[in-house]
mmCIF file of C-alpha atoms in Angstrom:
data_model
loop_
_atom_site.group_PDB
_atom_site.id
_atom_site.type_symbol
_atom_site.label_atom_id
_atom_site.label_comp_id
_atom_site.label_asym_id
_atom_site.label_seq_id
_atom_site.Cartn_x
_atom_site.Cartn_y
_atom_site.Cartn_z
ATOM 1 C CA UNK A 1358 0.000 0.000 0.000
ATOM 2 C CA UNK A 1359 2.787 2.475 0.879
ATOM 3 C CA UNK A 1360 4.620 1.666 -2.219
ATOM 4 C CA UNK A 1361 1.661 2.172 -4.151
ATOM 5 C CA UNK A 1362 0.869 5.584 -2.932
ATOM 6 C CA UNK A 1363 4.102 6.936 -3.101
ATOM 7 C CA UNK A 1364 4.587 5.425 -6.619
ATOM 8 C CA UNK A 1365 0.996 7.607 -7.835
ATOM 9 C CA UNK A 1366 3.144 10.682 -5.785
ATOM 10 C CA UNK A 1367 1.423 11.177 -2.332
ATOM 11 C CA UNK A 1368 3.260 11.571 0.994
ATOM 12 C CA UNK A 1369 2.712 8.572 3.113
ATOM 13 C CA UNK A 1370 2.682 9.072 6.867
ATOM 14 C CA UNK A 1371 2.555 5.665 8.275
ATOM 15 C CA UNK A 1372 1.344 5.101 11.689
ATOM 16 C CA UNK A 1373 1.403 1.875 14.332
ATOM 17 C CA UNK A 1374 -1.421 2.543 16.530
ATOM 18 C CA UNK A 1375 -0.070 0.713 19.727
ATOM 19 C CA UNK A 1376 3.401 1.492 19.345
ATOM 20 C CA UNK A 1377 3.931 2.791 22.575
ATOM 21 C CA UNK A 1378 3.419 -0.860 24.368
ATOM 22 C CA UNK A 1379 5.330 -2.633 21.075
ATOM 23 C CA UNK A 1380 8.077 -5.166 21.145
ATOM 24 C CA UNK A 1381 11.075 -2.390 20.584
ATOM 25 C CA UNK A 1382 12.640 -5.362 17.942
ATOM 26 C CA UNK A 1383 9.412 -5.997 16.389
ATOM 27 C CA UNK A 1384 8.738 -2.563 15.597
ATOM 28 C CA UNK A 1385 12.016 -1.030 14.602
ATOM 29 C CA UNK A 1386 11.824 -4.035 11.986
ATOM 30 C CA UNK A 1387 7.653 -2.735 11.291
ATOM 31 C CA UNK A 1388 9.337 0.880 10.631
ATOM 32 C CA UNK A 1389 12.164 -0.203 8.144
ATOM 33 C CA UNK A 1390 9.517 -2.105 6.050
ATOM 34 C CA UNK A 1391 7.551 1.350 5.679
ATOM 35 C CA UNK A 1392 10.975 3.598 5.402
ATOM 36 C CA UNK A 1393 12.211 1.273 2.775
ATOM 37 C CA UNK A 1394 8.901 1.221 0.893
ATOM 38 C CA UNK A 1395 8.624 4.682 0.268
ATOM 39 C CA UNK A 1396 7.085 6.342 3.462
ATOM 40 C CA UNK A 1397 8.421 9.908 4.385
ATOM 41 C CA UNK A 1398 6.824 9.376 7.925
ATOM 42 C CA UNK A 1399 6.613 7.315 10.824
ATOM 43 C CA UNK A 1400 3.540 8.097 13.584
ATOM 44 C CA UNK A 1401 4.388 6.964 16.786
ATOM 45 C CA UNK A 1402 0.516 6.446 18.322
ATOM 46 C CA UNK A 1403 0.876 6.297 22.094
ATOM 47 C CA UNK A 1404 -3.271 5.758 21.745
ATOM 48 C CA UNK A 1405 -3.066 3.863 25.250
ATOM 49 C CA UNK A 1406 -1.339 6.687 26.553
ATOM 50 C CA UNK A 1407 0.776 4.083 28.728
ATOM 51 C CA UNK A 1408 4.190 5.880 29.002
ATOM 52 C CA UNK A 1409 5.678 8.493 31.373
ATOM 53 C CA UNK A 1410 8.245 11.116 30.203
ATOM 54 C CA UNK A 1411 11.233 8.726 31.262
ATOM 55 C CA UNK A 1412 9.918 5.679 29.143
ATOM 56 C CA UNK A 1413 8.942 7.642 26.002
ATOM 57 C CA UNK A 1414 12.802 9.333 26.209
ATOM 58 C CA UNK A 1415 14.275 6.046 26.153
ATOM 59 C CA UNK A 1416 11.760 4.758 23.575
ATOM 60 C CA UNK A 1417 12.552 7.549 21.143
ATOM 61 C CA UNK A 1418 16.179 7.542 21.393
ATOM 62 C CA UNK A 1419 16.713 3.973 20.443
ATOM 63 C CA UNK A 1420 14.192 4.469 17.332
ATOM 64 C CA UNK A 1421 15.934 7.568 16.081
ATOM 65 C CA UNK A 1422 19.228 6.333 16.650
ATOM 66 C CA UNK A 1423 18.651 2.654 14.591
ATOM 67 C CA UNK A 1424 16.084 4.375 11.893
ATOM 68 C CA UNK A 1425 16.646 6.899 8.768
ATOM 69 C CA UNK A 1426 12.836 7.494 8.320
ATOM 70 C CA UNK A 1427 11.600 10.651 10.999
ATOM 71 C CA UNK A 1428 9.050 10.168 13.577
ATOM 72 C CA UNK A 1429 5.814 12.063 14.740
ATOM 73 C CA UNK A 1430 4.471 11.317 18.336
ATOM 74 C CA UNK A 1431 0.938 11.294 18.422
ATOM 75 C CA UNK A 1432 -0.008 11.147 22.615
ATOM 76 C CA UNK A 1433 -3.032 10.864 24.281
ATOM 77 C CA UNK A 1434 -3.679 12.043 28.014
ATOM 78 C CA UNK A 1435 -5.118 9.898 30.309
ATOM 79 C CA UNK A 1436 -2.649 10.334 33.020
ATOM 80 C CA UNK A 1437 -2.823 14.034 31.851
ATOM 81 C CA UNK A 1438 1.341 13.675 30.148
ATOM 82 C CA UNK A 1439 0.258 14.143 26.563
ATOM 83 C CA UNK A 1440 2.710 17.510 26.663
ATOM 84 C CA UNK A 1441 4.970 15.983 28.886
ATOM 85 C CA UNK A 1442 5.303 13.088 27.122
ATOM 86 C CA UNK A 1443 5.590 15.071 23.516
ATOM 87 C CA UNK A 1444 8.145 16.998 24.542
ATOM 88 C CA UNK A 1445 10.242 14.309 26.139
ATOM 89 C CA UNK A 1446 9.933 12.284 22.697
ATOM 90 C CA UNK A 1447 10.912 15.798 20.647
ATOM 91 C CA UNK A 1448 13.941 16.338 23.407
ATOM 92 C CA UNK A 1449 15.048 12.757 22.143
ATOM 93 C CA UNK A 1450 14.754 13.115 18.298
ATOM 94 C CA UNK A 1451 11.191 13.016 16.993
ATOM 95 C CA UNK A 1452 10.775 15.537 14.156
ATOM 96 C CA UNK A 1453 7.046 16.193 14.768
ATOM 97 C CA UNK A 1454 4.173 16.576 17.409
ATOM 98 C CA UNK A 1455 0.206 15.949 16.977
ATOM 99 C CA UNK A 1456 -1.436 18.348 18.829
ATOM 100 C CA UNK A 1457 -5.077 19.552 18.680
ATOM 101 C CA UNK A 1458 -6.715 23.189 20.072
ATOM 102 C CA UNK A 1459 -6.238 22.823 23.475
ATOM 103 C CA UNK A 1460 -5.811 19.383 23.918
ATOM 104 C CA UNK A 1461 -9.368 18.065 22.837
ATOM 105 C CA UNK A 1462 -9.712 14.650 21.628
ATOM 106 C CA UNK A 1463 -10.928 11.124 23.135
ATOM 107 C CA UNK A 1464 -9.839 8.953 25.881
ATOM 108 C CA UNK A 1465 -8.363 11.665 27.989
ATOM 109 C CA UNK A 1466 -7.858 14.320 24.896
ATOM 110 C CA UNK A 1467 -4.329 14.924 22.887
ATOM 111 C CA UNK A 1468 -1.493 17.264 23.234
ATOM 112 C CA UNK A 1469 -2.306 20.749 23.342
ATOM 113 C CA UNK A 1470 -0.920 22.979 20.591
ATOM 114 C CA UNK A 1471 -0.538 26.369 22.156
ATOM 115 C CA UNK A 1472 1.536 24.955 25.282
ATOM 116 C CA UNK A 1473 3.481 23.178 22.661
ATOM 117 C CA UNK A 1474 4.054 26.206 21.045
ATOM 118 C CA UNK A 1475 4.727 28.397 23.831
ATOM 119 C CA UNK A 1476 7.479 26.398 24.963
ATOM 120 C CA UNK A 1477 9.152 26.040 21.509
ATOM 121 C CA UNK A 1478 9.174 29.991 21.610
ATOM 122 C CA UNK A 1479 9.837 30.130 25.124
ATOM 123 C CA UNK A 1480 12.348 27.174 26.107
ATOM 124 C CA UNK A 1481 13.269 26.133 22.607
ATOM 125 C CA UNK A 1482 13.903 29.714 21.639
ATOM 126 C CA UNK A 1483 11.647 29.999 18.315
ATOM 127 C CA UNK A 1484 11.580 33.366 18.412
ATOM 128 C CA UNK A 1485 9.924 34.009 14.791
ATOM 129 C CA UNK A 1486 6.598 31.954 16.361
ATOM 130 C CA UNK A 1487 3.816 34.476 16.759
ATOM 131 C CA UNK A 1488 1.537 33.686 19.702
ATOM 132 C CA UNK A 1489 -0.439 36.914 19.919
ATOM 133 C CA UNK A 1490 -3.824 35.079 18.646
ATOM 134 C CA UNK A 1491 -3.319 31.937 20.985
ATOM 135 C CA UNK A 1492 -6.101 33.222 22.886
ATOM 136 C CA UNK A 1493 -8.571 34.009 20.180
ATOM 137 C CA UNK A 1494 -7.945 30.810 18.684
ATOM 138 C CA UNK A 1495 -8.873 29.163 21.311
ATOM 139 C CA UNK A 1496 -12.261 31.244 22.362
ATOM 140 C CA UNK A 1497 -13.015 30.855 18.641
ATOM 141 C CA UNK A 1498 -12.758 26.990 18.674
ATOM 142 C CA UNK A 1499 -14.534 26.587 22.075
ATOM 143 C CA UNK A 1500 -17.676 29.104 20.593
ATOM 144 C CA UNK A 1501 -17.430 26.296 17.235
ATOM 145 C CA UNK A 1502 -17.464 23.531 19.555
ATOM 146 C CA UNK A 1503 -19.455 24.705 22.925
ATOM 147 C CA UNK A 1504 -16.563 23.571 24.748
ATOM 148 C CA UNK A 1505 -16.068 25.659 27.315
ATOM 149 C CA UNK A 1506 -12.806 26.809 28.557
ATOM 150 C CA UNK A 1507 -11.744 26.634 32.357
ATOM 151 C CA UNK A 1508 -11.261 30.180 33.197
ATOM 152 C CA UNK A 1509 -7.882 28.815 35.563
ATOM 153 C CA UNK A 1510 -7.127 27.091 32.395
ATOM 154 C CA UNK A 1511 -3.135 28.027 31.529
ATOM 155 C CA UNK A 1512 -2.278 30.589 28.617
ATOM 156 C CA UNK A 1513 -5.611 31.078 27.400
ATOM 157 C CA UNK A 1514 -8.170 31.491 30.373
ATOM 158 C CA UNK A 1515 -10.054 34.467 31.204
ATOM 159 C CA UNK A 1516 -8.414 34.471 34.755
ATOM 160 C CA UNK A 1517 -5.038 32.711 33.758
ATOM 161 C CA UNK A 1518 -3.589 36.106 34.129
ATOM 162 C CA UNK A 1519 -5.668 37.730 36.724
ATOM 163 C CA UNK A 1520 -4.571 38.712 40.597
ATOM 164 C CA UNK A 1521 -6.371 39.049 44.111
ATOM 165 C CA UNK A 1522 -3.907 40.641 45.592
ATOM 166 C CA UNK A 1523 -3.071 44.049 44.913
ATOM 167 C CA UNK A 1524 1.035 44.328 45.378
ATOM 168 C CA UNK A 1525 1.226 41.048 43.196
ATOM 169 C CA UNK A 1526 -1.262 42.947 39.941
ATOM 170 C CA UNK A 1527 1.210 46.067 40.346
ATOM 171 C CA UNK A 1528 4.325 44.054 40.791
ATOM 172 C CA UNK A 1529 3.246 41.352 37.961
ATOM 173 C CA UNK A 1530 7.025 41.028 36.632
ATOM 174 C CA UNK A 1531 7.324 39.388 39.517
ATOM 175 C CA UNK A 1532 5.271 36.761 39.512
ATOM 176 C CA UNK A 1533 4.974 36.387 35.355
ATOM 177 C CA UNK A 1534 7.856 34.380 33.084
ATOM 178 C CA UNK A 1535 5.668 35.855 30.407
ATOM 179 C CA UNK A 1536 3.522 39.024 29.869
ATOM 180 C CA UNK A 1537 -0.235 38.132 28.844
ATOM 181 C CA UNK A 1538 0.167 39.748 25.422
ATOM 182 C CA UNK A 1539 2.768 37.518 24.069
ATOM 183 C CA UNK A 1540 -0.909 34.843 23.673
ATOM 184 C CA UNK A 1541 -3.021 37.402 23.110
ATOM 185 C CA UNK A 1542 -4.184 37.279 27.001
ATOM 186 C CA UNK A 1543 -4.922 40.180 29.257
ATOM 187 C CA UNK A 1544 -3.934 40.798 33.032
ATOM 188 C CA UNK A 1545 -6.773 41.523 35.649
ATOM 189 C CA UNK A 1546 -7.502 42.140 39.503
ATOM 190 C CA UNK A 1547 -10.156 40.576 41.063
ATOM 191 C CA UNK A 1548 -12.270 41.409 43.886
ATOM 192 C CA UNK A 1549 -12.314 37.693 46.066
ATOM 193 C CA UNK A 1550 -11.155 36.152 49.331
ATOM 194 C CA UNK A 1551 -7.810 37.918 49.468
ATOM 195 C CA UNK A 1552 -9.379 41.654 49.040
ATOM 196 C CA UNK A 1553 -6.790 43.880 50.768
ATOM 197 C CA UNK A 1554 -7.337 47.994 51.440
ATOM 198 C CA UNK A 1555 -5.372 48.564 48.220
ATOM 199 C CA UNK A 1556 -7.323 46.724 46.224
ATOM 200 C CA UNK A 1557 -10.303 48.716 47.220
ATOM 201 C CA UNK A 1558 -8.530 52.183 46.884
ATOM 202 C CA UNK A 1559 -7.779 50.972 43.295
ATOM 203 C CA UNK A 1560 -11.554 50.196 42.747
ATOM 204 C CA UNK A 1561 -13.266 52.780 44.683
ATOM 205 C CA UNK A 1562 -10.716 55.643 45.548
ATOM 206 C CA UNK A 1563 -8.764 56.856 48.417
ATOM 207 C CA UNK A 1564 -12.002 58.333 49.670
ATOM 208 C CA UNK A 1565 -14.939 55.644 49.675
ATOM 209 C CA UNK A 1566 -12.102 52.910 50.267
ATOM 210 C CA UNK A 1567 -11.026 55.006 53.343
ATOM 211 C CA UNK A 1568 -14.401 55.120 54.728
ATOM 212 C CA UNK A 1569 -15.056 50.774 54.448
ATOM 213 C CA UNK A 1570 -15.284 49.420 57.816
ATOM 214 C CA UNK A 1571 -15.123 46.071 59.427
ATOM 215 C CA UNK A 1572 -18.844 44.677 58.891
ATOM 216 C CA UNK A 1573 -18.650 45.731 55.201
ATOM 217 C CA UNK A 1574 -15.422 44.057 54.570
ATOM 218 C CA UNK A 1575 -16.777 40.909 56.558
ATOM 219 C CA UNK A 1576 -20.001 41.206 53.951
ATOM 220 C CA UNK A 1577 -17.966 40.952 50.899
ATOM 221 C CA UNK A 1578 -15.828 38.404 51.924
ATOM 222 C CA UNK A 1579 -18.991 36.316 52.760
ATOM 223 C CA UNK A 1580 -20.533 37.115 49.453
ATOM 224 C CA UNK A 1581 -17.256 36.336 47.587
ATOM 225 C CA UNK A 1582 -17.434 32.731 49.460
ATOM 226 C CA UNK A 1583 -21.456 32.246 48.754
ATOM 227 C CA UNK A 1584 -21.135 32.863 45.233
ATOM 228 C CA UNK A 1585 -17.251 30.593 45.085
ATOM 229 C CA UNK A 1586 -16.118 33.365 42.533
ATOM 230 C CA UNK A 1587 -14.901 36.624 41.885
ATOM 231 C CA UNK A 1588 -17.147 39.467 42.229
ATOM 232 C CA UNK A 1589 -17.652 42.936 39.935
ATOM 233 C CA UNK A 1590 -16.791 46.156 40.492
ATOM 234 C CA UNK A 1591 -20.788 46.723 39.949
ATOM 235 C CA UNK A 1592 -21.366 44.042 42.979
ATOM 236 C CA UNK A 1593 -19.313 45.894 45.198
ATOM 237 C CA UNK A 1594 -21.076 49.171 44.851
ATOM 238 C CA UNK A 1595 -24.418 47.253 45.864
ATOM 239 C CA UNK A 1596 -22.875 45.715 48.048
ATOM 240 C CA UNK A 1597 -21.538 49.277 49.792
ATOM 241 C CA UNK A 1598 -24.985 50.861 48.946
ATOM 242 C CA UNK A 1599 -26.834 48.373 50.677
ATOM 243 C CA UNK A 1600 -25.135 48.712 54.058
ATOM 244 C CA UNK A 1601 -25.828 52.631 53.841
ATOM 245 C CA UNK A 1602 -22.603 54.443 52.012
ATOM 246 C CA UNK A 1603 -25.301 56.070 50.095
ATOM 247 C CA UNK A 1604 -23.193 58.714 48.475
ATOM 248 C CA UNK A 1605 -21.572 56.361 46.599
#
């Protein structure tokens, strides 16, 4: 079949869908059969998604170093290593990655392709990779699919970027190996649990944040617990209203 394609000109990607719990012998021997009839490709399927980082290393090293053909890892995630276990295969040799938008596919979904590309700009130093529509990407594909998106979810969730406290949003260098913009992201404060005085001056002013006192601060904190989220700015300002700062 692979001889047969290439000979009518396609490019034959050639795949063995269990090769992650193969016979090492068995399948180097599978590969050259493909390489030497034609195929520009060999898929590494780890569709049991069986391995660790440590295995899949030593797996890839001893296929790249006995074959001429290159190899694509195609990982699933049930013990949620997909990226883990892509990288560690492209750290020993394998030319290519299958990824999907943010990881979805069966049995535990696939590798995700924005981490994937985040650390080839970031740790792999790919600097011509442009990120800045990571984000959008991914809201677009969620809309398509009605998948929604964790807002904790890394990179590309609402909150991914966003602080409680206010010295850590003013001080964000600190606590950031990379600004929100580089994946088209956006930084945030939240009003929650860890509300601190200058978190309300920055919301309310000097003046109304001045004037909070004890049982107001104990309300919000209660309301922030009750409803297990952030609040708004908008909540707030009922929240104040209703427990008489009616100038505000």
């Amino acid at each position: 079949v692979v001889s047969e394609a290439v000979s009518r000109g396609f490019t034959v990607i050639f795949s063995g869908e269990d090769a992650a719990r193969a016979d090492m012998d068995f399948l180097k021997e599978y590969i050259k059969v493909g390489q030497d009839a034609g195929a520009q490709r060999f898929r590494f399927a780890e569709s049991i998604s069986c391995l660790n980082p440590e295995i899949m290393k030593s797996k890839m090293e001893i296929l790249t170093q006995s074959l001429e053909i290159p190899i694509e890892v195609h990982c699933h995630s049930g013990y949620g290593l997909a990226v883990s276990n892509s990288l560690a295969a492209m750290n020993a040799g394998a030319k290519w990655i299958s990824t999907t938008i943010e990881g979805i596919g069966e049995r535990g979904g696939n590798t995700s392709l924005g981490v994937i590309l985040l650390y080839l700009k970031q740790f792999n130093n790919q600097q011509d990779l442009d990120l800045s529509k990571l984000k959008e990407v991914s809201d677009y594909f969620s809309h398509l699919t009605k998948n929604p998106i964790h807002r904790f979810h890394s990179i590309v969730g609402k909150d991914a970027f966003t602080y409680e406290i206010f010295n850590q949003y003013s001080n964000y260098s600190v606590y950031e190996d990379y600004p929100p913009e580089l994946v088209g992201n956006q930084r945030n404060l939240a009003i929650g649990s860890k509300l601190d005085p200058a978190s309300l001056e920055y919301f309310l002013g000097s003046e109304i944040a001045g004037s909070i006192g004890e049982e107001l601060h104990e309300t919000i904190q209660k309301t922030v617990q009750n409803e297990r989220n952030y609040i708004t700015k908008e909540k707030l300002l009922t929240l104040i209203k209703q427990t008489s700062y009616e100038r505000i």
